[in-house]
mmCIF file of C-alpha atoms and ligand atoms in Angstrom:
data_model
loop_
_atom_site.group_PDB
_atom_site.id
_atom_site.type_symbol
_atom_site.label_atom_id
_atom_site.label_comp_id
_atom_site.label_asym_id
_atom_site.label_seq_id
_atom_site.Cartn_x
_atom_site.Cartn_y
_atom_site.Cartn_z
ATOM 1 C CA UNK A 1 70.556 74.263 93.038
ATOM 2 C CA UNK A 2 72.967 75.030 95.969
ATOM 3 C CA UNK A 3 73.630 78.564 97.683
ATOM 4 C CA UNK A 4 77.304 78.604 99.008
ATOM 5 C CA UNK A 5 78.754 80.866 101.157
ATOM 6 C CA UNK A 6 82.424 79.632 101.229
ATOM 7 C CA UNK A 7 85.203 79.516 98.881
ATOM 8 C CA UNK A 8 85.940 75.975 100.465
ATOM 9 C CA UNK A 9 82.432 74.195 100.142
ATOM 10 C CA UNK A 10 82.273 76.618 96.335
ATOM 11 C CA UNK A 11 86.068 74.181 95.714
ATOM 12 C CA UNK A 12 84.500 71.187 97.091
ATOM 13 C CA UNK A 13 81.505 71.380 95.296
ATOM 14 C CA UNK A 14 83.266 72.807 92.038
ATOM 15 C CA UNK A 15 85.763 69.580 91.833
ATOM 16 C CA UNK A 16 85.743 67.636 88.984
ATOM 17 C CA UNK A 17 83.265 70.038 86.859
ATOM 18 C CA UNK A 18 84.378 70.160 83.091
ATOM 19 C CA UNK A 19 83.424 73.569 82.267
ATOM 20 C CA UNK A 20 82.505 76.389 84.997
ATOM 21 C CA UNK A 21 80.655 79.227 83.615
ATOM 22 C CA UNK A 22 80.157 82.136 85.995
ATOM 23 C CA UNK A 23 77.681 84.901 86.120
ATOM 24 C CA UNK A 24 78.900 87.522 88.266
ATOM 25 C CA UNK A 25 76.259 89.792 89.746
ATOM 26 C CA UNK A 26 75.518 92.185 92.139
ATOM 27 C CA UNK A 27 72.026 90.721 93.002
ATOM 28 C CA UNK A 28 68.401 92.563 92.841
ATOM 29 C CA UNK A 29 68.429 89.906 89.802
ATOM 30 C CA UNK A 30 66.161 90.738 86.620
ATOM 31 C CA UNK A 31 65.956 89.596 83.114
ATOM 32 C CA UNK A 32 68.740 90.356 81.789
ATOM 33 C CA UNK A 33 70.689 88.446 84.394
ATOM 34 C CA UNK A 34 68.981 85.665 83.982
ATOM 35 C CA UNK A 35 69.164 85.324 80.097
ATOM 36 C CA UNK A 36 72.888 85.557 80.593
ATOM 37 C CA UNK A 37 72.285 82.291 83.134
ATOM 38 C CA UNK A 38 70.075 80.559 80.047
ATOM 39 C CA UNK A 39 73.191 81.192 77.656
ATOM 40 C CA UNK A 40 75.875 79.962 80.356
ATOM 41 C CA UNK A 41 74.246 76.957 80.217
ATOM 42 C CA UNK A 42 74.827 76.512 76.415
ATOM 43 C CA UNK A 43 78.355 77.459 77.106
ATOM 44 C CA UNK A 44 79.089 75.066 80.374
ATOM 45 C CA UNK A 45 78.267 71.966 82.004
ATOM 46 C CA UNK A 46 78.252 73.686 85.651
ATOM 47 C CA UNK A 47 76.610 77.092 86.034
ATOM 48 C CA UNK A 48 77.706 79.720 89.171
ATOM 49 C CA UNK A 49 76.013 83.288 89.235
ATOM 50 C CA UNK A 50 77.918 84.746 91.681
ATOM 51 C CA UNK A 51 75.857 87.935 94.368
ATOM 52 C CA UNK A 52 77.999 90.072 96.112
ATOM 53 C CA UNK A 53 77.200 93.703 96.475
ATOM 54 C CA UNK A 54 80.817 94.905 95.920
ATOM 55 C CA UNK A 55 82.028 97.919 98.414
ATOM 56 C CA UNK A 56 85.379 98.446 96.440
ATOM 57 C CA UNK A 57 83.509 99.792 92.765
ATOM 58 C CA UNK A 58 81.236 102.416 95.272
ATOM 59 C CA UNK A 59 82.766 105.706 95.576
ATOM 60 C CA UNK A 60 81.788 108.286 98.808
ATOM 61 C CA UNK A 61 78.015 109.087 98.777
ATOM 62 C CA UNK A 62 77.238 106.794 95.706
ATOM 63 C CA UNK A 63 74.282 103.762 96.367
ATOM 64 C CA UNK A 64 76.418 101.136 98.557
ATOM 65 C CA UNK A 65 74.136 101.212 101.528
ATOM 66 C CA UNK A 66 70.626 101.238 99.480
ATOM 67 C CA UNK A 67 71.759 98.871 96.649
ATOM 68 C CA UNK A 68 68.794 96.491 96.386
ATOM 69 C CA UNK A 69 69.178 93.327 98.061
ATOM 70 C CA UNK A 70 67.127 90.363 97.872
ATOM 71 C CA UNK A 71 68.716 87.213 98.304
ATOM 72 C CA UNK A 72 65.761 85.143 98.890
ATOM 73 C CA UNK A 73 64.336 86.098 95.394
ATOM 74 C CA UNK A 74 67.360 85.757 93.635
ATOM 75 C CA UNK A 75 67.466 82.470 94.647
ATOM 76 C CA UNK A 76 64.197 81.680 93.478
ATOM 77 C CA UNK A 77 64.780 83.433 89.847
ATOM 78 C CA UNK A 78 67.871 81.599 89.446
ATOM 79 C CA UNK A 79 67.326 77.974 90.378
ATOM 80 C CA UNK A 80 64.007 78.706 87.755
ATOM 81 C CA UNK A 81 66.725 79.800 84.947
ATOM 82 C CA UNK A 82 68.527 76.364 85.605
ATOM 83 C CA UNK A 83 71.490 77.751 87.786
ATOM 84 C CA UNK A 84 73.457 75.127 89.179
ATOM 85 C CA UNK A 85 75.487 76.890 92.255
ATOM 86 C CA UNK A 86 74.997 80.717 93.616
ATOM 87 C CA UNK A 87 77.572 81.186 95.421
ATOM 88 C CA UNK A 88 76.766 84.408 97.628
ATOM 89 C CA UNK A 89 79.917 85.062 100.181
ATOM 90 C CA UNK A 90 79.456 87.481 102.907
ATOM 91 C CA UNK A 91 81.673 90.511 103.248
ATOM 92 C CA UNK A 92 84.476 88.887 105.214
ATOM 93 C CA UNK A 93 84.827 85.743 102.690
ATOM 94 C CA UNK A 94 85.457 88.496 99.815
ATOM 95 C CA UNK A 95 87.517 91.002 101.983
ATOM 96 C CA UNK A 96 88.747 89.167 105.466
ATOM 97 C CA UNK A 97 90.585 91.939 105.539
ATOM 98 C CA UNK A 98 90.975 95.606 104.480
ATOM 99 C CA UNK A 99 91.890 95.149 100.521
ATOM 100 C CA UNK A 100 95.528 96.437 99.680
ATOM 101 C CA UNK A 101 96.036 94.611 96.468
ATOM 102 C CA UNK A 102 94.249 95.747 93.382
ATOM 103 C CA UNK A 103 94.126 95.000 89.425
ATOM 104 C CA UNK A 104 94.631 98.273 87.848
ATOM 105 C CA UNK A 105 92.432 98.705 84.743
ATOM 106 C CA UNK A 106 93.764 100.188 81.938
ATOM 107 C CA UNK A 107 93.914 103.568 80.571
ATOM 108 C CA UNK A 108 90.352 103.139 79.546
ATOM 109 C CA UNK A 109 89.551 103.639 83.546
ATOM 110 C CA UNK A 110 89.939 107.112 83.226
ATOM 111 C CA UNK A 111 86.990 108.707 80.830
ATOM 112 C CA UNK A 112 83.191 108.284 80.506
ATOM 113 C CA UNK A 113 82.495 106.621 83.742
ATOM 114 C CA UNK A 114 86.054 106.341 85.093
ATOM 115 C CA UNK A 115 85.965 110.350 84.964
ATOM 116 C CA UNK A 116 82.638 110.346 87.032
ATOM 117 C CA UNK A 117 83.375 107.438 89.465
ATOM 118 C CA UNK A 118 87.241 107.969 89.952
ATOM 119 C CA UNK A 119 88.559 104.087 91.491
ATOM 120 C CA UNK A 120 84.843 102.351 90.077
ATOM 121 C CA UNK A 121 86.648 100.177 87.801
ATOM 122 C CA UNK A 122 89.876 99.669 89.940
ATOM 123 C CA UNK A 123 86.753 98.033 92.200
ATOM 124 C CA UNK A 124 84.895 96.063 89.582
ATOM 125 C CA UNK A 125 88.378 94.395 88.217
ATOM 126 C CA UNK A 126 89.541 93.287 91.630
ATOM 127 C CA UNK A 127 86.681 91.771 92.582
ATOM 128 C CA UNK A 128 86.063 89.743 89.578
ATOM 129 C CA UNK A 129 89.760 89.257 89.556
ATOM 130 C CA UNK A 130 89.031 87.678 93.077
ATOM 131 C CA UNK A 131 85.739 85.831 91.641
ATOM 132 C CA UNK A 132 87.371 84.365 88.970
ATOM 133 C CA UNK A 133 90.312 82.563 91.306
ATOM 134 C CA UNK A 134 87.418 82.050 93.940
ATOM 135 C CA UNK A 135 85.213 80.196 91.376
ATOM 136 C CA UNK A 136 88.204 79.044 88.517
ATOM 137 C CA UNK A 137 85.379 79.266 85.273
ATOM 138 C CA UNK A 138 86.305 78.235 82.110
ATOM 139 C CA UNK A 139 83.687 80.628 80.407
ATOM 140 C CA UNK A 140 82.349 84.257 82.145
ATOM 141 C CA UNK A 141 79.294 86.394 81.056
ATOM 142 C CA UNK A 142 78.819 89.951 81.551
ATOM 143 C CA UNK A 143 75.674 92.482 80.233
ATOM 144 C CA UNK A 144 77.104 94.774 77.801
ATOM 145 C CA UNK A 145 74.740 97.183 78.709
ATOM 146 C CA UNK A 146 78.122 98.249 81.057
ATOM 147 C CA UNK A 147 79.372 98.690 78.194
ATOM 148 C CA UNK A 148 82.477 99.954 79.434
ATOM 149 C CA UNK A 149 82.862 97.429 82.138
ATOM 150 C CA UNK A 150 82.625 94.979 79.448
ATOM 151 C CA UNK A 151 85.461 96.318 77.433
ATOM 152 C CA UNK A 152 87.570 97.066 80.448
ATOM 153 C CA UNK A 153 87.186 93.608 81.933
ATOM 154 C CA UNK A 154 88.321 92.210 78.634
ATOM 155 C CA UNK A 155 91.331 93.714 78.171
ATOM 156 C CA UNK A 156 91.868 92.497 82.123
ATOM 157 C CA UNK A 157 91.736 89.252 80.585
ATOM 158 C CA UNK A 158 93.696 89.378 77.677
ATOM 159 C CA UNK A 159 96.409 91.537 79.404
ATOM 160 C CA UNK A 160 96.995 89.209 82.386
ATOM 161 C CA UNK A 161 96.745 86.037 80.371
ATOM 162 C CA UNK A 162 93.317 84.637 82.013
ATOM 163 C CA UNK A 163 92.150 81.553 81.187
ATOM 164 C CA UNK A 164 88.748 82.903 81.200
ATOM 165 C CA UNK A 165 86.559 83.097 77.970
ATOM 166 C CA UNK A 166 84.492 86.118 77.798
ATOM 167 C CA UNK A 167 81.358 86.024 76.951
ATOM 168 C CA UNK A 168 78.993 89.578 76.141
ATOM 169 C CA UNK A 169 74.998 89.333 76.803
ATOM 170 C CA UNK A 170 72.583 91.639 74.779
ATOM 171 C CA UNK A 171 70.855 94.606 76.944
ATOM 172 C CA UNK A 172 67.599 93.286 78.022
ATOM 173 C CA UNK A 173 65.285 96.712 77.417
ATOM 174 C CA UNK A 174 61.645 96.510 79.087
ATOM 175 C CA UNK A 175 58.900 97.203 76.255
ATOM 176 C CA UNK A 176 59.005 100.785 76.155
ATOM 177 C CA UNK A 177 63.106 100.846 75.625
ATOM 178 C CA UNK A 178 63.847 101.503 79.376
ATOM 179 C CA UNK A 179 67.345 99.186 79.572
ATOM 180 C CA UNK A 180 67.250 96.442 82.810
ATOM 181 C CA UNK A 181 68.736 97.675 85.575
ATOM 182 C CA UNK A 182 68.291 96.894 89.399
ATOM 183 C CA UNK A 183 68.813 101.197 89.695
ATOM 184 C CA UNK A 184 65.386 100.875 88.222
ATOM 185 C CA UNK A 185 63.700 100.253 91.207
ATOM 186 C CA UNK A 186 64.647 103.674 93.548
ATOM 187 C CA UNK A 187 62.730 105.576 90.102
ATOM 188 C CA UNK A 188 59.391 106.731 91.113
ATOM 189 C CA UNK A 189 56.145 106.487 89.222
ATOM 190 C CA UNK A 190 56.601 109.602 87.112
ATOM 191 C CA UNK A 191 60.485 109.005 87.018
ATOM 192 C CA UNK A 192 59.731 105.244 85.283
ATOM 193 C CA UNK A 193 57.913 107.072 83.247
ATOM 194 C CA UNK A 194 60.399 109.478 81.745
ATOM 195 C CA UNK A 195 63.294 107.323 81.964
ATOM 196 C CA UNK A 196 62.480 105.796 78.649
ATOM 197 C CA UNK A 197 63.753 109.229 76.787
ATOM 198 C CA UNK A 198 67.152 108.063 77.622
ATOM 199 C CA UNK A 199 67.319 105.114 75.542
ATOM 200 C CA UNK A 200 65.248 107.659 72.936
ATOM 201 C CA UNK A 201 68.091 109.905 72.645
ATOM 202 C CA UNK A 202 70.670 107.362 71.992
ATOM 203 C CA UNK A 203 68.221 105.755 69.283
ATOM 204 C CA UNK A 204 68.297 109.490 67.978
ATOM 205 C CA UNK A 205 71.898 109.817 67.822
ATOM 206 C CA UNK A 206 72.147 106.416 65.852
ATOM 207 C CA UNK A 207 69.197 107.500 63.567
ATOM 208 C CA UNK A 208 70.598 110.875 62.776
ATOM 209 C CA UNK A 209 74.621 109.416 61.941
ATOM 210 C CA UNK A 210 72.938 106.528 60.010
ATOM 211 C CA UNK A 211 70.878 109.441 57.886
ATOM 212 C CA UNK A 212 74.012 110.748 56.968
ATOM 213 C CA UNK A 213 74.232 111.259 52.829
ATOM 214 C CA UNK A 214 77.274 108.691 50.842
ATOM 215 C CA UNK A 215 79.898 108.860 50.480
ATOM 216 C CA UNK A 216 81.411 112.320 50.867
ATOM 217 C CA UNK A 217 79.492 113.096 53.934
ATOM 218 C CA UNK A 218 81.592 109.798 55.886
ATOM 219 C CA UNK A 219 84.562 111.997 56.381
ATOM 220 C CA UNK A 220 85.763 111.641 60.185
ATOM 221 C CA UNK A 221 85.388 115.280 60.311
ATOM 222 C CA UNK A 222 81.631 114.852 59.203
ATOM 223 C CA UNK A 223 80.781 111.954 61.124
ATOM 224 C CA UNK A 224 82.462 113.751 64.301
ATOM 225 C CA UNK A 225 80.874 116.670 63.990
ATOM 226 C CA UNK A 226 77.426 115.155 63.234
ATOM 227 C CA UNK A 227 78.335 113.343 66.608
ATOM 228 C CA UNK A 228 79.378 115.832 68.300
ATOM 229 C CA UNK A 229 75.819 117.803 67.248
ATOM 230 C CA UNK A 230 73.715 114.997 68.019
ATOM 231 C CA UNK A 231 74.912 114.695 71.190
ATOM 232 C CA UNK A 232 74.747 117.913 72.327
ATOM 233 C CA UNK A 233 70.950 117.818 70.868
ATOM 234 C CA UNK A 234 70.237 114.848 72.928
ATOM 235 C CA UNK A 235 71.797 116.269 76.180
ATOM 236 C CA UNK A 236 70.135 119.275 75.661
ATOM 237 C CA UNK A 237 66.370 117.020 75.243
ATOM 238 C CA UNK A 238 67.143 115.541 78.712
ATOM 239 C CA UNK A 239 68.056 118.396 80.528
ATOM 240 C CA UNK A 240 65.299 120.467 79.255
ATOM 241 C CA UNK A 241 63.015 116.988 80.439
ATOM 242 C CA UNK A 242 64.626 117.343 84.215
ATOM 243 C CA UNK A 243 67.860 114.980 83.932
ATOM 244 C CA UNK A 244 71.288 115.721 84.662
ATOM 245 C CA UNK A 245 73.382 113.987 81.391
ATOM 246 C CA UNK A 246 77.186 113.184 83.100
ATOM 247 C CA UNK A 247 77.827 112.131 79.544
ATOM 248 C CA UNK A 248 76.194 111.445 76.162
ATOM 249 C CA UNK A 249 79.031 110.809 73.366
ATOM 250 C CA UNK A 250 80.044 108.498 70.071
ATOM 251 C CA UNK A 251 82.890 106.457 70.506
ATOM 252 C CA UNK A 252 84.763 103.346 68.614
ATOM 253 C CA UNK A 253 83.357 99.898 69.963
ATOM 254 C CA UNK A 254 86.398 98.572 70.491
ATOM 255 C CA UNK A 255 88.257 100.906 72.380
ATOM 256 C CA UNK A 256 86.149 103.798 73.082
ATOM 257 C CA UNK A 257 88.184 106.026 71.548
ATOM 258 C CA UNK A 258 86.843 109.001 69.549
ATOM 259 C CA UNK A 259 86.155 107.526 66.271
ATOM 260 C CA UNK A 260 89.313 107.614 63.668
ATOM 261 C CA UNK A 261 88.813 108.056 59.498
ATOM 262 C CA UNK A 262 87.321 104.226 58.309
ATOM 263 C CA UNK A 263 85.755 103.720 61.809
ATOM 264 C CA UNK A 264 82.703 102.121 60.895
ATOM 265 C CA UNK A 265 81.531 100.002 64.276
ATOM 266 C CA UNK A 266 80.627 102.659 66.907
ATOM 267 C CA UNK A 267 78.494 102.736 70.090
ATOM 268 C CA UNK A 268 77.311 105.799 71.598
ATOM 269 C CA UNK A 269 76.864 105.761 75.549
ATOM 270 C CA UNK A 270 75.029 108.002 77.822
ATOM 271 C CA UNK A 271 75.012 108.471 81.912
ATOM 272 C CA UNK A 272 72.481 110.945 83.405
ATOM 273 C CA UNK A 273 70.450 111.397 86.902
ATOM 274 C CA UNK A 274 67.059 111.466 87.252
ATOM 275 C CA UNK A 275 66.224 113.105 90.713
ATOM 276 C CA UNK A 276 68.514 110.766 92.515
ATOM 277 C CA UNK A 277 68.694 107.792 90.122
ATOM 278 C CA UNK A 278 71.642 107.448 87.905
ATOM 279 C CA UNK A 279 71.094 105.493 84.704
ATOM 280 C CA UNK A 280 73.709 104.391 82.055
ATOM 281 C CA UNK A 281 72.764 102.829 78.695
ATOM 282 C CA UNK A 282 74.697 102.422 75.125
ATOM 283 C CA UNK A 283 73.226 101.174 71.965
ATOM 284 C CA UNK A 284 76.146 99.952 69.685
ATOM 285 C CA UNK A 285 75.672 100.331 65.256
ATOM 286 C CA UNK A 286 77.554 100.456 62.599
ATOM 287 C CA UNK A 287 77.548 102.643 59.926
ATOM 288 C CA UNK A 288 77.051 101.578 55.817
ATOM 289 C CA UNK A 289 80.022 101.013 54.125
ATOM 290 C CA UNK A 290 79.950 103.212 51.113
ATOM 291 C CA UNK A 291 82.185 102.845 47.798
ATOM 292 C CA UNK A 292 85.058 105.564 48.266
ATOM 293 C CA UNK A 293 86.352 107.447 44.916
HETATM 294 O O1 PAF B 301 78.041 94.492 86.798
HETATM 295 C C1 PAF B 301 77.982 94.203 88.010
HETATM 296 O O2 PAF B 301 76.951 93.817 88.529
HETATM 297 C C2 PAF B 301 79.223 94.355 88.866
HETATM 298 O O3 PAF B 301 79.978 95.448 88.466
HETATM 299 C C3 PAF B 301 80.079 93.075 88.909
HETATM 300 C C4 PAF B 301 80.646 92.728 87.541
HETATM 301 C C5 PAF B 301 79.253 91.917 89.428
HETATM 302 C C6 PAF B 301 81.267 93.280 89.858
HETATM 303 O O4 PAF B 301 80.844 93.586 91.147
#
């Protein structure tokens, strides 16, 4: 395996590849980076997993300066889940300069996270917009446990034309249901602890739409307002447990819109703090199709 730290020696050493599948990370690497690695390797005959702890997708007083970095381990996980090339650039290979141009997401920027962390996706989509010309890969794997980064990333790729295949990797979940996530590691004993109940309430949510009674009960206006309850129940578990819930809500996987009559493939996404620790997670279900009349 090769670390590069240049777009020209990442070219030279890129040249002639058949099929470039990239893995773009952040670093602080953990499982469920490195099963999307294992299935980039099914999908390409080069693997890149790209590190880069991007400055643009931080807003003021948000986690830029402690983000977890640890190169030399990364290394060491990846070459062991058969990447080819990391190609880790320093800040002046990604931004030589101050960055004026930017891919602007689409609507979708503006709610659940995008209303939280106003310009977070603007950052994400320019520097995987970079990324992707930087590295040219045929195929490109994301965790869909940013769930909304997932979706908002694909419709960069379908709306500029891309000639990018996206590819969506399963949240990897720790035994007791805690989802993967390199914010894992500021959480404190007590905090790892708790942090669990998150995953919990979205399970709850699922469980308690899913319970719903056929066929009469499936009206939008039932299934909304069953949402809309269990939701507010779930919120209400983790702030009474010591968590501040930004959001907890039931939306349509394919747009995140509120769910429409017939909607039957849903996800329902939550982002809350614990002390300092902010932790996203989604679990995505459908619900039973039921005979109508
Ligand atoms: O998901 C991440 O780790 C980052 O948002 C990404 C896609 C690598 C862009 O910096």
């Amino acid at each position: 395996m090769e670390v590069i730290d240049n777009v020209r020696a990442l070219r030279h050493r890129l040249a002639g590849e058949r099929a470039v599948g990239l893995v773009p990370t952040m670093g602080s690497l953990h499982e469920g980076h490195l099963s999307l690695v294992r299935e980039a390797r099914a999908e390409s005959s080069c693997v890149v997993a790209s590190i880069f702890v991007n400055r643009l997708q931080f807003g003021p007083g948000e986690d830029f300066d402690r983000y977890p970095r640890s190169l030399d381990n990364d290394v060491r996980l990846l070459a062991g889940a058969g990447c080819q090339v990391v190609f880790a650039p320093g800040e002046q290979e990604l931004y030589p300069r101050p960055q004026q141009v930017f891919v602007e997401p689409s609507p979708l920027q503006q709610i659940l996270e995008g209303a939280v962390r106003p310009g977070h996706f603007r950052g994400v989509c320019t520097v995987v917009m970079k990324l992707f010309q930087m590295v040219q890969p045929q195929v490109a794997l994301f965790g869909k446990k940013d769930y909304q980064q997932w979706r908002i990333l694909c419709e960069m790729v379908e709306g500029l034309a891309l000639p990018v295949r996206m590819v969506g990797g399963e949240t990897i979940r720790a035994a007791d249901g805690l989802a993967l996530s390199s914010r894992n590691a500021y959480l404190d004993a007590s905090q790892r602890a708790e942090a669990p109940r998150l995953h919990q309430q979205l399970q709850a949510v699922v469980a308690s739409l899913q319970a719903m009674a056929p066929p009469a009960d499936q009206s939008l206006a039932s299934v909304a307002q069953q949402a809309e309850h269990a939701c507010a129940d779930g919120a209400a578990v983790l702030r009474s447990r010591g968590w501040e819930p930004d959001y907890l809500s039931v939306r349509r996987q394919q747009d995140l819109a509120l769910p429409t009559p017939g909607d039957r493939h849903l996800v329902v996404l939550a982002a809350a703090r614990l002390g300092t620790t902010r932790l996203i997670d989604n679990v995505e279900f459908t619900l039973p199709e039921f005979p109508h009349g």
